[in-house]
XYZ file of C-alpha atoms in Angstrom:
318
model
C 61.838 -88.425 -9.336
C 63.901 -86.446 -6.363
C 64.741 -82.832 -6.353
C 68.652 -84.383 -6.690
C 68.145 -86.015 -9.782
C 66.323 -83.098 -11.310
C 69.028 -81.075 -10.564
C 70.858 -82.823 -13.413
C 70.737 -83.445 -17.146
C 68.934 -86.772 -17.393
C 69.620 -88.464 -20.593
C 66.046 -89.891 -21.495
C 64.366 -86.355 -21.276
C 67.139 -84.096 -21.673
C 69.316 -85.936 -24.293
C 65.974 -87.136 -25.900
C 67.549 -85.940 -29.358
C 71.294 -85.006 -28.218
C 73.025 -84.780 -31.490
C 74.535 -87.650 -32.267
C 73.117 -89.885 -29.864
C 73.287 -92.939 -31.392
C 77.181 -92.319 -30.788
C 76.576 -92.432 -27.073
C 77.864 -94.756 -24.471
C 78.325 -94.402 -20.714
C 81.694 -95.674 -19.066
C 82.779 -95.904 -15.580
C 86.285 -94.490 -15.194
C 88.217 -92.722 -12.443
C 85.421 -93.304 -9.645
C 82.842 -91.253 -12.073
C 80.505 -92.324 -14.388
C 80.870 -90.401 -17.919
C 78.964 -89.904 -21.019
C 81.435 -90.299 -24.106
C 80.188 -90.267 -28.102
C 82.446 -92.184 -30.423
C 82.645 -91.690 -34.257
C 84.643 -93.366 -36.928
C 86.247 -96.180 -38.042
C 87.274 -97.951 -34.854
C 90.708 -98.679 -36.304
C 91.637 -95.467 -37.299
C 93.876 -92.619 -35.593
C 92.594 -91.337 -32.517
C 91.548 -87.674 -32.280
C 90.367 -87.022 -28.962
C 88.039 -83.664 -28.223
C 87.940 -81.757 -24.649
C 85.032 -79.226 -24.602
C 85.680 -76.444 -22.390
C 83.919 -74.542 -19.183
C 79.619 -74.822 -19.177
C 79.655 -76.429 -22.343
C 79.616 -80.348 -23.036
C 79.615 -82.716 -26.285
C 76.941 -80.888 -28.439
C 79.570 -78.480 -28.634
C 81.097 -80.515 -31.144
C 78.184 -81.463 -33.386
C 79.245 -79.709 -36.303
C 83.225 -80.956 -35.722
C 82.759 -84.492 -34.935
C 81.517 -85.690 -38.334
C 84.014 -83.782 -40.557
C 86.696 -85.023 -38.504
C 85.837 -88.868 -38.266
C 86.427 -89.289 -41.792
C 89.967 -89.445 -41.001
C 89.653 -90.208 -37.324
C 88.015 -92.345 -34.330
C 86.641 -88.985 -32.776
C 86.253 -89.814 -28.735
C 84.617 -86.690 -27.255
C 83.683 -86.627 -23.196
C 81.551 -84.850 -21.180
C 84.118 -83.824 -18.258
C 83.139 -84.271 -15.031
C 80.269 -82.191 -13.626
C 78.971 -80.901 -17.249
C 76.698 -82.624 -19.104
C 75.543 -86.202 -18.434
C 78.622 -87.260 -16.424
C 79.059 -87.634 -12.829
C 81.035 -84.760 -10.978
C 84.187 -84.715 -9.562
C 84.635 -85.017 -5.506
C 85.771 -81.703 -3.754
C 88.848 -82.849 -3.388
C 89.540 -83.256 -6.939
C 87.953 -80.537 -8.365
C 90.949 -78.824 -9.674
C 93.064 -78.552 -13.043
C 95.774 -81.517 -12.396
C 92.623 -83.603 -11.056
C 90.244 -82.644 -14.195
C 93.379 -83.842 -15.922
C 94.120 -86.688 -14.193
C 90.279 -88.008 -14.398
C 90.643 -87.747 -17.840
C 94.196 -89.580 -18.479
C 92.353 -92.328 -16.163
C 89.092 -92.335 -18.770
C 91.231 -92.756 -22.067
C 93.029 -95.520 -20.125
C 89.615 -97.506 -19.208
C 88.689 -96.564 -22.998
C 92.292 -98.309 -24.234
C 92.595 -94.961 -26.556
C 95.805 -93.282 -27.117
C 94.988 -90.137 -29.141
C 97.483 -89.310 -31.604
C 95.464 -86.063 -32.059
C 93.736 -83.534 -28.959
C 91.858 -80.943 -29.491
C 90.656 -78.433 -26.708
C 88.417 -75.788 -26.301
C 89.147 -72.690 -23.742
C 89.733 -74.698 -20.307
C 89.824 -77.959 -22.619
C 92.812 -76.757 -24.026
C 94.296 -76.314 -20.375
C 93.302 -79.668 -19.273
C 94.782 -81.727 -22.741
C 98.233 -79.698 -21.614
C 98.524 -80.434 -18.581
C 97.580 -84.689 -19.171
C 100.467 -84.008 -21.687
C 103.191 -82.141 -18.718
C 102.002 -85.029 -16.960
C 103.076 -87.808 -19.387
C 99.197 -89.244 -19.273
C 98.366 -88.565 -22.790
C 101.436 -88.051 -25.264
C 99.807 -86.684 -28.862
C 101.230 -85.786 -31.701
C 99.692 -82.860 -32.488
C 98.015 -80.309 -29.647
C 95.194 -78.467 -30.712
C 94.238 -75.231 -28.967
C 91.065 -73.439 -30.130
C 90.669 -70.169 -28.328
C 93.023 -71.792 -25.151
C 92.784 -70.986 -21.888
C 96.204 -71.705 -21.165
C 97.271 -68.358 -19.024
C 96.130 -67.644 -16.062
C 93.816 -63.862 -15.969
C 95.595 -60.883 -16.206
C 96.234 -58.722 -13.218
C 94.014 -58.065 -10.220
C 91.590 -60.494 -12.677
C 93.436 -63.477 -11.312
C 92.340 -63.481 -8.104
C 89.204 -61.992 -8.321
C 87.700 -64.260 -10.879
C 88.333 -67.461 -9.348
C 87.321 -66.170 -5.589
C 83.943 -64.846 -7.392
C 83.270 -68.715 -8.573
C 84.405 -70.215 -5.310
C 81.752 -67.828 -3.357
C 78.915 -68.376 -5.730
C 79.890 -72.078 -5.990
C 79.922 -72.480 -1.991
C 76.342 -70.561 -2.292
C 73.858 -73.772 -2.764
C 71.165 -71.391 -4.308
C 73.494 -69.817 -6.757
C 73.696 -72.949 -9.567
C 69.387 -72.897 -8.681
C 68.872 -69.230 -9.012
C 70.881 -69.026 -12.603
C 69.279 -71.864 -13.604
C 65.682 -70.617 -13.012
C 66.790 -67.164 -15.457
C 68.388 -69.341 -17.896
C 65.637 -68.218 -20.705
C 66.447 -68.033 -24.123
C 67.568 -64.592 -24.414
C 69.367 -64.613 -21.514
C 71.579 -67.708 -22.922
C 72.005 -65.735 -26.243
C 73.312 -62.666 -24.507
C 75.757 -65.080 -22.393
C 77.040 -66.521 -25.848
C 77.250 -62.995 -27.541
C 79.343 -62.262 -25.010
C 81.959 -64.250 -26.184
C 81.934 -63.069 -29.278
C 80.436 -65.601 -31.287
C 76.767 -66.421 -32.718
C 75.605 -69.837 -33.304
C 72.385 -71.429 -34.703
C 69.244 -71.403 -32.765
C 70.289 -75.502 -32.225
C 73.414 -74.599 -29.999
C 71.201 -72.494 -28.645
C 69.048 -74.222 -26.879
C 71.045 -76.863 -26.392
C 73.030 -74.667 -24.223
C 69.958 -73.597 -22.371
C 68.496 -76.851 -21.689
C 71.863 -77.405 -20.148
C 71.737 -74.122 -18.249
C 68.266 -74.381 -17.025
C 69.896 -77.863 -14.940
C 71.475 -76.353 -11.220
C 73.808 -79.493 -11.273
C 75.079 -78.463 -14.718
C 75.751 -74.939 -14.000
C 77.315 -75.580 -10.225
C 79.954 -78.099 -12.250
C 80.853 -75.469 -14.277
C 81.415 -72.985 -11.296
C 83.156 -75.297 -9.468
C 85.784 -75.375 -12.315
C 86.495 -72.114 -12.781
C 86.357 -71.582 -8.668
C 89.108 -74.251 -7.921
C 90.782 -72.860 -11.438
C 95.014 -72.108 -11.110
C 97.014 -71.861 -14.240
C 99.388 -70.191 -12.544
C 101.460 -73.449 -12.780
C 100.506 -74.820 -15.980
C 101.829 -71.310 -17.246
C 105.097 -72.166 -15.687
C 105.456 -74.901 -17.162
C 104.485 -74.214 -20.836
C 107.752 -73.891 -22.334
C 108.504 -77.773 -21.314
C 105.341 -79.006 -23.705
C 107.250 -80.296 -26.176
C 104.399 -81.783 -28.411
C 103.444 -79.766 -31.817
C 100.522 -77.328 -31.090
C 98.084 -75.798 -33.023
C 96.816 -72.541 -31.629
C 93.868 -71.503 -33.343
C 91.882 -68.791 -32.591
C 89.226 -66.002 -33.521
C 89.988 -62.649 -34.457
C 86.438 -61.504 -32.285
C 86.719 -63.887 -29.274
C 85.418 -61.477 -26.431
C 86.574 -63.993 -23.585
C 89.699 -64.300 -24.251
C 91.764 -61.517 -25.601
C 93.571 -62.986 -29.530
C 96.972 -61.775 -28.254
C 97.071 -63.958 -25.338
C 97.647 -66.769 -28.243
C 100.715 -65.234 -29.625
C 102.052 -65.165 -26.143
C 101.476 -68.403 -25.466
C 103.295 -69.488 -29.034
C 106.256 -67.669 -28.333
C 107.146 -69.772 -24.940
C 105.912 -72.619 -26.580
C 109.291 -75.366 -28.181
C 107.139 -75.940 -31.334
C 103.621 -73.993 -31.928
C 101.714 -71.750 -34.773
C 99.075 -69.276 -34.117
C 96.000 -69.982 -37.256
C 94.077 -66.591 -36.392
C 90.493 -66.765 -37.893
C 88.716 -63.406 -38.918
C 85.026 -62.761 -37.805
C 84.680 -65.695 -35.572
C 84.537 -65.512 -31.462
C 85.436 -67.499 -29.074
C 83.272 -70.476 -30.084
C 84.622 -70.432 -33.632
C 84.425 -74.311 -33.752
C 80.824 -74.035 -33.476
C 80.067 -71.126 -35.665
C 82.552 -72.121 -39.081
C 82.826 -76.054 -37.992
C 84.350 -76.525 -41.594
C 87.173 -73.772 -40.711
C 88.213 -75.473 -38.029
C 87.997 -78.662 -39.445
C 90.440 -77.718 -42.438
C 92.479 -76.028 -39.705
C 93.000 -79.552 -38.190
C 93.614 -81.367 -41.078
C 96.402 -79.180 -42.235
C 98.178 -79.221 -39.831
C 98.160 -82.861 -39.199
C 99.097 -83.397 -42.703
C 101.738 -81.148 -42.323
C 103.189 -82.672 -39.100
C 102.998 -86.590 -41.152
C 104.916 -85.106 -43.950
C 107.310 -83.494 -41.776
C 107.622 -86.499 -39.836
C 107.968 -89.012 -43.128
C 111.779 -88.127 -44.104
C 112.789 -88.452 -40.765
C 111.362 -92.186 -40.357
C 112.813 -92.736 -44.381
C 116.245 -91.247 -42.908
C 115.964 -93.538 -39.405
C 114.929 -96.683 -41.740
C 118.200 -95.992 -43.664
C 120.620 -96.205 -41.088
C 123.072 -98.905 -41.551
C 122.670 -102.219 -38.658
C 124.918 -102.680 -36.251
C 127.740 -105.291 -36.633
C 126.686 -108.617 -34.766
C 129.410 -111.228 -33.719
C 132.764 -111.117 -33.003
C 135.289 -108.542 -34.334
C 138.182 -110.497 -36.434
């Protein structure tokens, strides 16, 4: 085996007993090849899920299940995290992570009447939908990162990234501390607490130098200084849900967001953190469901009132 390949996850030792595995198929789309799990009926609704920075699909292990009762539940790794190929330089940016993944639900023939986000997820999802590449009915945000960093934060966030990404021994040297208790101080300090599971899940993905550099080369080639322009043209229903404790990114940012938004609702959740779909998976879940249902019933007299209209006289006038 070279030192290249273990670098990165590889998916007969590392995704030995990935949670749902047996939902697991690789697919070559937009130059890259990615690892995507599939769940549910194959002819029903799709509800596509976008994990966000370091994480990858065990982040929705708890999620996927509940949800593919009602839905076919596509969920990606995005380029760089998990088991699927990274972006070129070039590309690595929001409009390209975007972009990538418009050209992966096209190769899967999906059109997602449903996407769900987490944190940078939630920024990606937008910005395939400003793009007219994915077109949803219903947006969800959980704990979005859909403003750019406040202040002098703004720039020096994404210039840290960018100098530890250009650093080849940066992605090696995190990976060699990535212990236990150094990954469950790293998720504390978002606010959140999950099972020993996510746990190391999230460590054996940490311990991998290929898995950590894809997720600083995201946040180093990171601008949502556009996207944030161009919020209040989303026009698609959104969902904004997020947790009362979430340490990454401040609640009120949420409420901010809803108010430039043309049609969006905050769901705050007490005593959950910034991974709040991985802590209270049923929550968020419900959360979901509701407000689909809602949308469908909102949308049903409209269709009833459009299926009423009288036909058009064909032929000549007298």
């Amino acid at each position: 085996m070279t030192r290249m390949s273990e670098d990165r996850p590889d998916w007969e030792r590392d995704g030995r007993d990935w949670p749902h595995r047996d939902a697991s198929r690789f697919v070559e789309a937009s130059g890259l090849r990615w690892h995507v799990q599939a769940m549910g009926p194959a002819d029903a609704p799709v509800l596509l899920l976008v994990h966000g920075t370091g994480a990858a699909t065990h982040s929705w292990r708890g999620l996927m299940p509940a949800l593919a009762g009602r839905f076919r539940v596509i969920a990606p790794d995005l380029p760089g995290h998990g088991f699927t190929d990274p972006l070129p330089a070039g590309r690595l940016s929001l409009p390209g992570m975007a972009s990538a993944l418009a050209d992966l639900t096209t190769q899967l023939d999906v059109r997602p009447v449903v996407a769900v986000g987490h944190s940078a997820g939630a920024a990606i999802l937008a910005r395939t939908c400003l793009d007219a590449r994915l077109s949803p009915r219903l947006l969800v945000a959980l704990n979005g990162a859909l403003k750019p960093f406040p202040g002098l934060a703004s720039i020096l966030f994404p210039s840290m990234a960018r100098m530890l990404f250009l650093n080849r021994m940066t992605p090696k040297i995190f990976a060699w501390t990535a212990d236990r208790a150094a990954v469950q101080r790293l998720i504390q300090g978002t606010g959140s607490r999950i099972d020993p599971v996510g746990l190391d899940l999230y460590r054996r993905l940490f311990r991998k130098p290929a898995h950590v550099a894809g997720a600083l080369g995201m946040m180093a080639n990171w601008n949502l200084d556009a996207l944030d322009r161009a919020l209040p043209r989303l026009g698609v229903r959104t969902l904004l849900v997020v947790g009362s404790d979430d340490k990454a990114i401040a609640p009120d940012t949420a409420f901010a967001v809803r108010d430039r938004l043309p049609d969006a609702r905050v769901e705050l959740m007490r005593g959950l953190g910034h991974l709040a779909h991985e802590e209270a998976p049923e929550r968020v879940t419900a959360a979901i469901l509701a407000e689909f249902d809602a949308l469908t019933a909102a949308e049903a007299p409209r269709s009833a009132r459009a299926s009423e209209r009288p036909l058009p006289e064909v032929g000549n006038r007298p």
